[in-house]
PDB file of C-alpha atoms and ligand atoms in Angstrom:
ATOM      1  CA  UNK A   1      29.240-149.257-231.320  1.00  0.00           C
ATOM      2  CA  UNK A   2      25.593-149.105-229.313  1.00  0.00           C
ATOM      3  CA  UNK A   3      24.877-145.993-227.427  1.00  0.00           C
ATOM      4  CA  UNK A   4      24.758-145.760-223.496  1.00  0.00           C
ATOM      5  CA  UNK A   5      21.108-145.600-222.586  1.00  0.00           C
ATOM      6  CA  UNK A   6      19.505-144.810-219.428  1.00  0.00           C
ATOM      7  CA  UNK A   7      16.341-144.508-218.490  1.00  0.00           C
ATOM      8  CA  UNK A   8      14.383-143.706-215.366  1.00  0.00           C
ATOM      9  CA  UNK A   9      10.993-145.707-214.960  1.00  0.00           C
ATOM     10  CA  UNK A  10       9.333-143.613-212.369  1.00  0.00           C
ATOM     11  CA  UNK A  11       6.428-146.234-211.746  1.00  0.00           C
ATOM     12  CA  UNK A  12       3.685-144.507-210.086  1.00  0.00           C
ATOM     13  CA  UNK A  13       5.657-141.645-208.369  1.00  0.00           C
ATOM     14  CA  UNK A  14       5.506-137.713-209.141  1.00  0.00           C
ATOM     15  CA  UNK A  15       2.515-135.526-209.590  1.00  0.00           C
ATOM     16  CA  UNK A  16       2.863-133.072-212.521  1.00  0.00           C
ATOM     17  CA  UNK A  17       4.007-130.711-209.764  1.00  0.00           C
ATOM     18  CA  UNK A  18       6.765-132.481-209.198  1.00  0.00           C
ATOM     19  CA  UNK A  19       7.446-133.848-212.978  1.00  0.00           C
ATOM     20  CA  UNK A  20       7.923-130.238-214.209  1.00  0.00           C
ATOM     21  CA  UNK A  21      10.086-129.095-210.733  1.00  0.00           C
ATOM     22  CA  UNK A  22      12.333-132.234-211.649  1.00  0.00           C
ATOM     23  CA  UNK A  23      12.196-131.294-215.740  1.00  0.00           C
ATOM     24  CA  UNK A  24      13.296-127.775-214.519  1.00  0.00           C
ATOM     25  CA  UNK A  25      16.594-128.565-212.530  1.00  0.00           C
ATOM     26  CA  UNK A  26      17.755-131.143-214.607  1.00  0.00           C
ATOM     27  CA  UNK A  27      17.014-129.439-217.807  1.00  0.00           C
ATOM     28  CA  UNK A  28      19.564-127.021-215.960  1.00  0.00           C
ATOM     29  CA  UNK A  29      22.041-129.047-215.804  1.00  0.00           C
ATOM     30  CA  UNK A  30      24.961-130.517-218.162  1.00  0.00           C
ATOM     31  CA  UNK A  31      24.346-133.907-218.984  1.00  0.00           C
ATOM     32  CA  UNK A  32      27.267-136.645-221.162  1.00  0.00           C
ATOM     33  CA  UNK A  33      25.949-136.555-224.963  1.00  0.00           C
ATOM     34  CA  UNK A  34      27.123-139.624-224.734  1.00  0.00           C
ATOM     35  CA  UNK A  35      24.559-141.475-223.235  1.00  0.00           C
ATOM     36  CA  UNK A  36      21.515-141.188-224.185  1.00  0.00           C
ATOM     37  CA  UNK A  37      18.882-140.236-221.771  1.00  0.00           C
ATOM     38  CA  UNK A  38      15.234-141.357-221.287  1.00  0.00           C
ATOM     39  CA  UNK A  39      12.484-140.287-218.457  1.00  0.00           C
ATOM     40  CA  UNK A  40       9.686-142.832-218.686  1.00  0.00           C
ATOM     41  CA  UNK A  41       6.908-141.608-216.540  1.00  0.00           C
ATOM     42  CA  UNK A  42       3.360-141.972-216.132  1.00  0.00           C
ATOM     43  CA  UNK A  43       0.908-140.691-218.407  1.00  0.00           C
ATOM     44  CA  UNK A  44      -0.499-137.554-216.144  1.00  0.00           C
ATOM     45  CA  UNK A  45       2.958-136.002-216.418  1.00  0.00           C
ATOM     46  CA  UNK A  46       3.782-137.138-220.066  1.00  0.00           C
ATOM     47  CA  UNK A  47       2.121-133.615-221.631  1.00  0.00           C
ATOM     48  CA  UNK A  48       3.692-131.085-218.903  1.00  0.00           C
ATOM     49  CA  UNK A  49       7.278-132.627-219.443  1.00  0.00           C
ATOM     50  CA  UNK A  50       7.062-132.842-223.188  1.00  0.00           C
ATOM     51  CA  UNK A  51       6.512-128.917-223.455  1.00  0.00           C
ATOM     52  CA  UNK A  52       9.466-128.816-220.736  1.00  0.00           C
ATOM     53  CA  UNK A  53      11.870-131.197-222.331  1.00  0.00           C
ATOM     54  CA  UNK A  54      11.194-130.179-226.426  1.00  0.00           C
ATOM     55  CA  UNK A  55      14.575-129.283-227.712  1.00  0.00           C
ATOM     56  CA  UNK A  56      16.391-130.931-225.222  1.00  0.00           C
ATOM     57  CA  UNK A  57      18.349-134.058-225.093  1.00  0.00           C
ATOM     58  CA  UNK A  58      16.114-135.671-222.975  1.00  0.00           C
ATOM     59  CA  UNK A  59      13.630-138.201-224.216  1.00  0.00           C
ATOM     60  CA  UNK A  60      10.540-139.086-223.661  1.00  0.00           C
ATOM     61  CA  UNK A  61       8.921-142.117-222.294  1.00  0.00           C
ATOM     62  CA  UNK A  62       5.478-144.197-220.983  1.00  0.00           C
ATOM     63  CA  UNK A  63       5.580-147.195-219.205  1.00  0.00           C
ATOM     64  CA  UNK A  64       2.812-148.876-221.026  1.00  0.00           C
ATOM     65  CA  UNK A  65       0.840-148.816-223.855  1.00  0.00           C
ATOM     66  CA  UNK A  66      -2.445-150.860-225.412  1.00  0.00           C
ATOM     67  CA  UNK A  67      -2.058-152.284-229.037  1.00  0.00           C
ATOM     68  CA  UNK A  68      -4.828-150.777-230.836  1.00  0.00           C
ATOM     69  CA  UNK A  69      -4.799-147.498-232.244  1.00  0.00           C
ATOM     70  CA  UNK A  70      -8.442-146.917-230.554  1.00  0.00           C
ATOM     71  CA  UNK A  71     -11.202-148.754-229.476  1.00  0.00           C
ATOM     72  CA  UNK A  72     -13.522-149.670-226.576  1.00  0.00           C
ATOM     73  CA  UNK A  73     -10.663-150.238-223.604  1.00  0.00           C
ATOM     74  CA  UNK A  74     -11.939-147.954-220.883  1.00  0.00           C
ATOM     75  CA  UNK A  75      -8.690-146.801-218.844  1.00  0.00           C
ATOM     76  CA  UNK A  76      -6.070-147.564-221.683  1.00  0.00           C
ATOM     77  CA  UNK A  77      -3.757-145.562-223.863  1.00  0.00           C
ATOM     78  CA  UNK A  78      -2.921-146.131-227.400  1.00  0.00           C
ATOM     79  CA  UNK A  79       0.583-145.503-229.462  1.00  0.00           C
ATOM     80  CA  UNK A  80      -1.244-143.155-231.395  1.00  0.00           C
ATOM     81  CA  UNK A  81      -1.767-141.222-228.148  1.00  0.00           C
ATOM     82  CA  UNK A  82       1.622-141.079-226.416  1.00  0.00           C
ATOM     83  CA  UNK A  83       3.230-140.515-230.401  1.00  0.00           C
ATOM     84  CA  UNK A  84       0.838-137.031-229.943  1.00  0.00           C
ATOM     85  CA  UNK A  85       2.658-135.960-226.599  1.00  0.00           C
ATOM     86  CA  UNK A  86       6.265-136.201-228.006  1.00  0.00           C
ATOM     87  CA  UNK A  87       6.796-139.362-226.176  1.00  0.00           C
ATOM     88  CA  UNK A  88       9.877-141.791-228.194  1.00  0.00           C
ATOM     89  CA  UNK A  89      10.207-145.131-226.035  1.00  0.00           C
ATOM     90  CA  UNK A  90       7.249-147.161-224.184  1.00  0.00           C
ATOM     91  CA  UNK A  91       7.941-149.406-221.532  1.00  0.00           C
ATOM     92  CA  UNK A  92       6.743-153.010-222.531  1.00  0.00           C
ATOM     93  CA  UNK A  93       6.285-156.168-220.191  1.00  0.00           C
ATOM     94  CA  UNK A  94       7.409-154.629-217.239  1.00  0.00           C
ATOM     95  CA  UNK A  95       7.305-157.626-214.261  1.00  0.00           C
ATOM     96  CA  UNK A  96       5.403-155.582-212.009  1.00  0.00           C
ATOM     97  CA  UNK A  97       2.770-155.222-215.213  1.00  0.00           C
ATOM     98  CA  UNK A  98       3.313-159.221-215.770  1.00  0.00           C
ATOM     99  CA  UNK A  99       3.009-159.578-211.987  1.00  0.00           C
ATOM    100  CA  UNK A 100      -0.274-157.102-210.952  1.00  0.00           C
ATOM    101  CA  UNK A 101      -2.078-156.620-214.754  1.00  0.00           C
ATOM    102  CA  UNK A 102      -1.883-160.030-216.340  1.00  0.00           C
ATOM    103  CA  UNK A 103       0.672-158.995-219.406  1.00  0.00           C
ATOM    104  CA  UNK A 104       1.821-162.347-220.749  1.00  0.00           C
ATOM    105  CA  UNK A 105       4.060-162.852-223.592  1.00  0.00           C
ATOM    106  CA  UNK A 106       1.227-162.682-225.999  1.00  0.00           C
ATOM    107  CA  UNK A 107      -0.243-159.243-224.874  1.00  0.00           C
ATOM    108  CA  UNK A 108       3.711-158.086-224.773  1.00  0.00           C
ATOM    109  CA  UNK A 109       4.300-159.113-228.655  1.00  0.00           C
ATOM    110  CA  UNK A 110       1.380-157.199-229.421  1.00  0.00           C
ATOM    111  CA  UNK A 111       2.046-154.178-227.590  1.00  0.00           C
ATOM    112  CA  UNK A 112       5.681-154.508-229.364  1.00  0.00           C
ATOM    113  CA  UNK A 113       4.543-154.586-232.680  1.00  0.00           C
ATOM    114  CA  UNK A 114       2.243-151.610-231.946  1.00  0.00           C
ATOM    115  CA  UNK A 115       4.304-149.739-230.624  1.00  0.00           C
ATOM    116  CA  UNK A 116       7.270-149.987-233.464  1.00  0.00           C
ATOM    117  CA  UNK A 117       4.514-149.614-236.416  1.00  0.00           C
ATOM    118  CA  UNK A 118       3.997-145.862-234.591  1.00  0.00           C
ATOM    119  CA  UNK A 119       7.708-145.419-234.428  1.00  0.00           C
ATOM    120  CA  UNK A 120       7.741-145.905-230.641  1.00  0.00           C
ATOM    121  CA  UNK A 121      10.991-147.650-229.283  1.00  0.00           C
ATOM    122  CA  UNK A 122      10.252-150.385-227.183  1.00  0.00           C
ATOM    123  CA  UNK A 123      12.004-151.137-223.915  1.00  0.00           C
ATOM    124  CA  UNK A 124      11.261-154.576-223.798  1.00  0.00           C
ATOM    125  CA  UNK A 125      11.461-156.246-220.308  1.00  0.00           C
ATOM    126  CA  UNK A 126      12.838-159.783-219.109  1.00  0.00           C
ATOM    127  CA  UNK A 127      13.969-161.760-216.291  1.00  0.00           C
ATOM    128  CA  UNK A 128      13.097-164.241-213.715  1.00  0.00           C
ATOM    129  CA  UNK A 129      11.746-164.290-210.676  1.00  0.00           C
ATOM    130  CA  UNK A 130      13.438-165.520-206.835  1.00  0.00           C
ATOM    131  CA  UNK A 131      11.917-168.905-207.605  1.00  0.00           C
ATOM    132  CA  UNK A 132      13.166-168.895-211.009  1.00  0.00           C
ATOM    133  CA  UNK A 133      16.286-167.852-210.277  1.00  0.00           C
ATOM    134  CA  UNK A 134      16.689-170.216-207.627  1.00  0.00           C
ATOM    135  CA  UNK A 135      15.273-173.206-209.960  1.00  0.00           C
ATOM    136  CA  UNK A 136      18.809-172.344-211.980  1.00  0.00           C
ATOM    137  CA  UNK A 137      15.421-171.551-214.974  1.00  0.00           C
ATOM    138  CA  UNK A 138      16.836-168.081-215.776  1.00  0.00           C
ATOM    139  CA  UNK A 139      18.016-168.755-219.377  1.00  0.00           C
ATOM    140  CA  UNK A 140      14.919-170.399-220.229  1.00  0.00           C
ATOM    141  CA  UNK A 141      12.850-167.919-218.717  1.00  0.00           C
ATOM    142  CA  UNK A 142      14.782-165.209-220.569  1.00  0.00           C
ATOM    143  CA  UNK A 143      14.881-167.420-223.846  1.00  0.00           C
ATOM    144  CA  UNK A 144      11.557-167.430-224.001  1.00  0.00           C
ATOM    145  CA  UNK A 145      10.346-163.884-222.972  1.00  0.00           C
ATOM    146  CA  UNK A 146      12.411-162.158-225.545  1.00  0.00           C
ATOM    147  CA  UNK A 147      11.193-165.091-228.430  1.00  0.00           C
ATOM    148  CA  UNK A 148       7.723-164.562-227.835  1.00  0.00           C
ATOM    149  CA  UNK A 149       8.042-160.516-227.665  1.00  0.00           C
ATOM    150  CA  UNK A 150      10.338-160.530-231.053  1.00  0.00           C
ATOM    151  CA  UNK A 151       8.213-162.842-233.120  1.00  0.00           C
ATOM    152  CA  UNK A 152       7.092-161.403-236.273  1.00  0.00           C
ATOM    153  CA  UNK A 153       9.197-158.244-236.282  1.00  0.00           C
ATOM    154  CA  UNK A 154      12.006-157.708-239.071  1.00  0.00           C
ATOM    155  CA  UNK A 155      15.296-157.637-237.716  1.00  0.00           C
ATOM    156  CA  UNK A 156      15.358-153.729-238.511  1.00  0.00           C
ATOM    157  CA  UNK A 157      12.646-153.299-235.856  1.00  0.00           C
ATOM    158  CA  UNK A 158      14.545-155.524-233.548  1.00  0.00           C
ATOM    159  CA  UNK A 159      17.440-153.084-233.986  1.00  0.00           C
ATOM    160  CA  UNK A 160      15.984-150.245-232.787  1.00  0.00           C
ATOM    161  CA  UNK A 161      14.388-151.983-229.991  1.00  0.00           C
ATOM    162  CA  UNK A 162      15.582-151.870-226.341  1.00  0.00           C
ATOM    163  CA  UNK A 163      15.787-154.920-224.361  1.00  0.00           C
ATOM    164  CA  UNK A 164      15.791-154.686-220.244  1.00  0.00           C
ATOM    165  CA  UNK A 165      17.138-157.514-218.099  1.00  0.00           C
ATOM    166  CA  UNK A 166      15.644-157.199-215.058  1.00  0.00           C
ATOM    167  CA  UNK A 167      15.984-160.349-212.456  1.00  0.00           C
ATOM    168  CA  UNK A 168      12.710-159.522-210.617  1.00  0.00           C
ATOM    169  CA  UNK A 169      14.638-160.522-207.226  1.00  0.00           C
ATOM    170  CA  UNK A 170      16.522-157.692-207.650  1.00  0.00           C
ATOM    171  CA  UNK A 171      14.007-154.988-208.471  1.00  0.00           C
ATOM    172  CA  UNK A 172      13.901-152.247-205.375  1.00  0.00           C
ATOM    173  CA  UNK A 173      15.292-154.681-203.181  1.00  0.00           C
ATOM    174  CA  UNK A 174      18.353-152.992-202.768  1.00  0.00           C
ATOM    175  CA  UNK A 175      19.993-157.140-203.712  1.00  0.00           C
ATOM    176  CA  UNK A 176      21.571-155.976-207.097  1.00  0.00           C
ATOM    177  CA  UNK A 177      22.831-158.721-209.472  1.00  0.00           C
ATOM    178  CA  UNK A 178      26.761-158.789-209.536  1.00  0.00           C
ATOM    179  CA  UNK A 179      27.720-157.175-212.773  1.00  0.00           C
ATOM    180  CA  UNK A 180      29.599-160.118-214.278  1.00  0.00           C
ATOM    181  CA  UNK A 181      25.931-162.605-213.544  1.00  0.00           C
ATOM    182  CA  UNK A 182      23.960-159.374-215.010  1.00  0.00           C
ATOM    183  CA  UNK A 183      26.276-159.912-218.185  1.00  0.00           C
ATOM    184  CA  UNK A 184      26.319-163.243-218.733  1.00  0.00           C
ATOM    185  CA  UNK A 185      22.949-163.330-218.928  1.00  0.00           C
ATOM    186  CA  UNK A 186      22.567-160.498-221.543  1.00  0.00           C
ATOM    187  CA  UNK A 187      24.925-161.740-223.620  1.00  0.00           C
ATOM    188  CA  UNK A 188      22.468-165.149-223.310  1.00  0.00           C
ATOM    189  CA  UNK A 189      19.374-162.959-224.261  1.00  0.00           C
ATOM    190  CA  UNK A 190      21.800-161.151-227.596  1.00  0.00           C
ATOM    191  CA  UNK A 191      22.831-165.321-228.177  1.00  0.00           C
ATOM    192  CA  UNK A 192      18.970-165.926-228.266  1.00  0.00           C
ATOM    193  CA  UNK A 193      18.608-162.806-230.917  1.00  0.00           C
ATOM    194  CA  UNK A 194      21.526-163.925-232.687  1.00  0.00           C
ATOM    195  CA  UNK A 195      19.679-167.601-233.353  1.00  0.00           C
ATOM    196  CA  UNK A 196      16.260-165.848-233.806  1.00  0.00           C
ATOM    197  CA  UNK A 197      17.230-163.318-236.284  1.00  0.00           C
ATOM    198  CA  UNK A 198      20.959-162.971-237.515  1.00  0.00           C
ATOM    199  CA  UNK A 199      24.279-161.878-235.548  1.00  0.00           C
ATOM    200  CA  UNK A 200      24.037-158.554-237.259  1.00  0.00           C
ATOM    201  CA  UNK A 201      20.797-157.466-235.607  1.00  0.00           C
ATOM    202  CA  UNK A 202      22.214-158.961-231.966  1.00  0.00           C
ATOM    203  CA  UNK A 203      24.930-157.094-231.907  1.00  0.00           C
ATOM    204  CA  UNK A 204      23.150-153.612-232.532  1.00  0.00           C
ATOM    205  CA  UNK A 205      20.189-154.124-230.298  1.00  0.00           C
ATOM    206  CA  UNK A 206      20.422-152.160-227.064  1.00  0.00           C
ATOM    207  CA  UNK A 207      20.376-154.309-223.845  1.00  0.00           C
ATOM    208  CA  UNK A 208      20.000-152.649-220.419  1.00  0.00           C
ATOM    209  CA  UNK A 209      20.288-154.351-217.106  1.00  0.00           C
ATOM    210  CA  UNK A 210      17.865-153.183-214.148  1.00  0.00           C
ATOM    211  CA  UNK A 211      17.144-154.013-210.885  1.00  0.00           C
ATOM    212  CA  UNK A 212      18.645-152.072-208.192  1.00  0.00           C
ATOM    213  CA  UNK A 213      20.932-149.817-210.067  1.00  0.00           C
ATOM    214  CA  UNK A 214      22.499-146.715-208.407  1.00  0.00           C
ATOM    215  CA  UNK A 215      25.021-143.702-209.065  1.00  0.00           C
ATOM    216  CA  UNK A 216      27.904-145.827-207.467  1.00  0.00           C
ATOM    217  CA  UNK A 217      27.006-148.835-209.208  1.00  0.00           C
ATOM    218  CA  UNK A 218      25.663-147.955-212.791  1.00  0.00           C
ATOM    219  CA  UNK A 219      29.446-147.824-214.175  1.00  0.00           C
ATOM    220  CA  UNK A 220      30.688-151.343-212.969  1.00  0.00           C
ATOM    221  CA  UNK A 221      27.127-152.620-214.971  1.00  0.00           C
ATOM    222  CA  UNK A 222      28.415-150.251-218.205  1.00  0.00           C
ATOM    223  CA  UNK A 223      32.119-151.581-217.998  1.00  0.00           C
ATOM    224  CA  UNK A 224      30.922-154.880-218.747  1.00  0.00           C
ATOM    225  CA  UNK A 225      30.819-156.134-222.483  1.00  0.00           C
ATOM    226  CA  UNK A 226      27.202-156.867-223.020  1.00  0.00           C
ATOM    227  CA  UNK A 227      25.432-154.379-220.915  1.00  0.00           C
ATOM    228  CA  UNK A 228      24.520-150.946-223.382  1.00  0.00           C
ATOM    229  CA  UNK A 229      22.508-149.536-220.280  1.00  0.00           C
ATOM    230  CA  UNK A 230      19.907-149.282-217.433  1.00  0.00           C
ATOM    231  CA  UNK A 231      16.378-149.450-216.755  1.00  0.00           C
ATOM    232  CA  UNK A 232      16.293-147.608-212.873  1.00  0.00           C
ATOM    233  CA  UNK A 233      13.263-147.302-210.411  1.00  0.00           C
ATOM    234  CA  UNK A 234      14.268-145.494-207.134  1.00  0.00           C
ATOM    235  CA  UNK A 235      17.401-143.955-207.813  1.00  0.00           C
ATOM    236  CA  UNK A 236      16.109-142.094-211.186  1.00  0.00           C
ATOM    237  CA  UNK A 237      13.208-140.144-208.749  1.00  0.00           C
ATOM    238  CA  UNK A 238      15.843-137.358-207.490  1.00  0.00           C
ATOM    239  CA  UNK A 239      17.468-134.655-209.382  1.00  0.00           C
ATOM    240  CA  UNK A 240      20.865-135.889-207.509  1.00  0.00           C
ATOM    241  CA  UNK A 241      20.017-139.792-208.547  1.00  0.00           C
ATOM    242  CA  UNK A 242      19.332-139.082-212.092  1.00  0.00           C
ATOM    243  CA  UNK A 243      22.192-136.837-212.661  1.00  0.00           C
ATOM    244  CA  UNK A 244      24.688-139.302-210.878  1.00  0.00           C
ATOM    245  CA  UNK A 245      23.433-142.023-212.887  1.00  0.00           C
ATOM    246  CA  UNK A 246      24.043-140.149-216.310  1.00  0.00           C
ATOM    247  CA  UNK A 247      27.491-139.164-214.800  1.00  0.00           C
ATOM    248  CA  UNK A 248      27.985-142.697-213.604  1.00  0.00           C
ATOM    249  CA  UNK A 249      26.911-144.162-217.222  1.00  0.00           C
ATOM    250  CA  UNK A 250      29.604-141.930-218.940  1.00  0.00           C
ATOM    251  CA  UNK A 251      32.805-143.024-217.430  1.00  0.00           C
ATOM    252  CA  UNK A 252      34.658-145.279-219.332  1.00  0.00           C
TER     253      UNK A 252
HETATM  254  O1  G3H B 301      12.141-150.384-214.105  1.00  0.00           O
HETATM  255  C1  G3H B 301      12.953-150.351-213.196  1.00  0.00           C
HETATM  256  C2  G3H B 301      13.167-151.504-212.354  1.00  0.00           C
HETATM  257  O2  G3H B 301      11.977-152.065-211.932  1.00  0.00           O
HETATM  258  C3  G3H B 301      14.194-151.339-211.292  1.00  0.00           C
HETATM  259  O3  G3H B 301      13.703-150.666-210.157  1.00  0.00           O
HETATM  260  P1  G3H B 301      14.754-150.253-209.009  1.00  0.00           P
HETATM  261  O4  G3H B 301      15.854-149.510-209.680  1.00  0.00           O
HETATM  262  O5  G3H B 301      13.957-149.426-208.052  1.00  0.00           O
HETATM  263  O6  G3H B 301      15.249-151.549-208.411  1.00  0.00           O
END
């Protein structure tokens, strides 16, 4: 049985003022210990919520990360860094990272492998684009973001890995993907595990869907049989949206 997992990117949103005001109410609050709950934000605010969010259920995350341990990369940040501020998952290969900063598939295996070997979870991220989708290329684009971001790890790193569908059409559009396309295609991307690795190690990886995803729609994603979870921009910036998701995520 995979765990429920959502997790709020927050992108380039929130001073540290407003991290720790946000870490304060819902630190308040009681949250499903059934899902398990992830606040990826960016690096200025990683420090002031780790002290906030120690000893709570609520983990940690960055949104990117650079595959050396140190070095000469003026303006980057390295696993060994974000493992020193508490932080548990990194956000890898995000589209708007593919789409703005040049991450290919290479630089995204690398940054996976870095990551795990400094016991950072990756959330991994897929999909296609309008054109994509439109060229019926989804499963090939899918097929081969998640080969080239797997090869070389050992199905026990796999495991522990999170992958994130995201169809880049749908990503703060407000155009969701209808829950039963969303699933079909993540059960594609656990098919593509399944032949890359072993059945085993498909059916324990952790597959969210993103793009779009609200309080009133997160459940209808999370009934479906292939989708363990979300990846969610805009909604996860409020108290009230990040709450209502967890809610929403718990329901049967
Ligand atoms: O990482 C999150 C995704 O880009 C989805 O963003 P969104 O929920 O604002 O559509």
């Amino acid at each position: 049985m995979r765990q429920r997992i959502i997790a709020g990117n927050w992108k380039m949103y929130k001073t540290i003022a407003e991290a720790e005001q946000f870490a304060n109410a819902v630190k308040q609050a009681e949250l499903s210990a059934t899902v398990e709950k992830v606040i990826c934000a960016p690096f200025t605010a990683l420090s002031a919520l780790s002290a906030i969010l120690k000893g709570t259920e609520i983990k940690l995350g960055a949104q990117n990360v650079h595959f050396a341990e140190e070095g000469a990369y003026t303006g980057e940040i390295s696993p060994l860094m974000l493992k020193e501020l508490g932080v548990d998952y990194v956000i890898i290969g995000h589209s708007e990272r593919r789409q703005y900063f040049n991450e290919t598939d290479e630089t995204v295996n690398k940054k996976v492998k870095a990551a795990l070997q400094h016991g950072l979870k990756p959330i991994i991220c897929v999909g296609e684009t309008l054109a994509e989708y439109e060229a019926n290329e989804t499963e090939a684009v899918v097929r081969r973001q998640t080969e080239a971001a797997l090869q070389g790890l050992s199905a026990e790193q796999v495991s522990v890995s999170v992958i994130a569908y995201e169809p880049v059409w749908a990503i703060g559009t407000g155009k969701s993907s209808t829950a039963e396309n969303a699933n079909q295609t993540i059960a594609y991307i656990r098919h593509v595990i399944a032949s890359q690795f072993d059945q085993d190690t498909a059916n324990a990886v952790r597959i969210q869907y993103g793009g779009s995803v609200k309080p009133d729609n997160v459940a209808g994603f999370l009934q479906q049989s292939d989708i363990d979870g979300a990846l969610v921009g805009g909604a996860s910036l409020t108290v009230e949206g990040y709450l209502g998701l967890i809610a929403g995520a718990s329901t049967k």
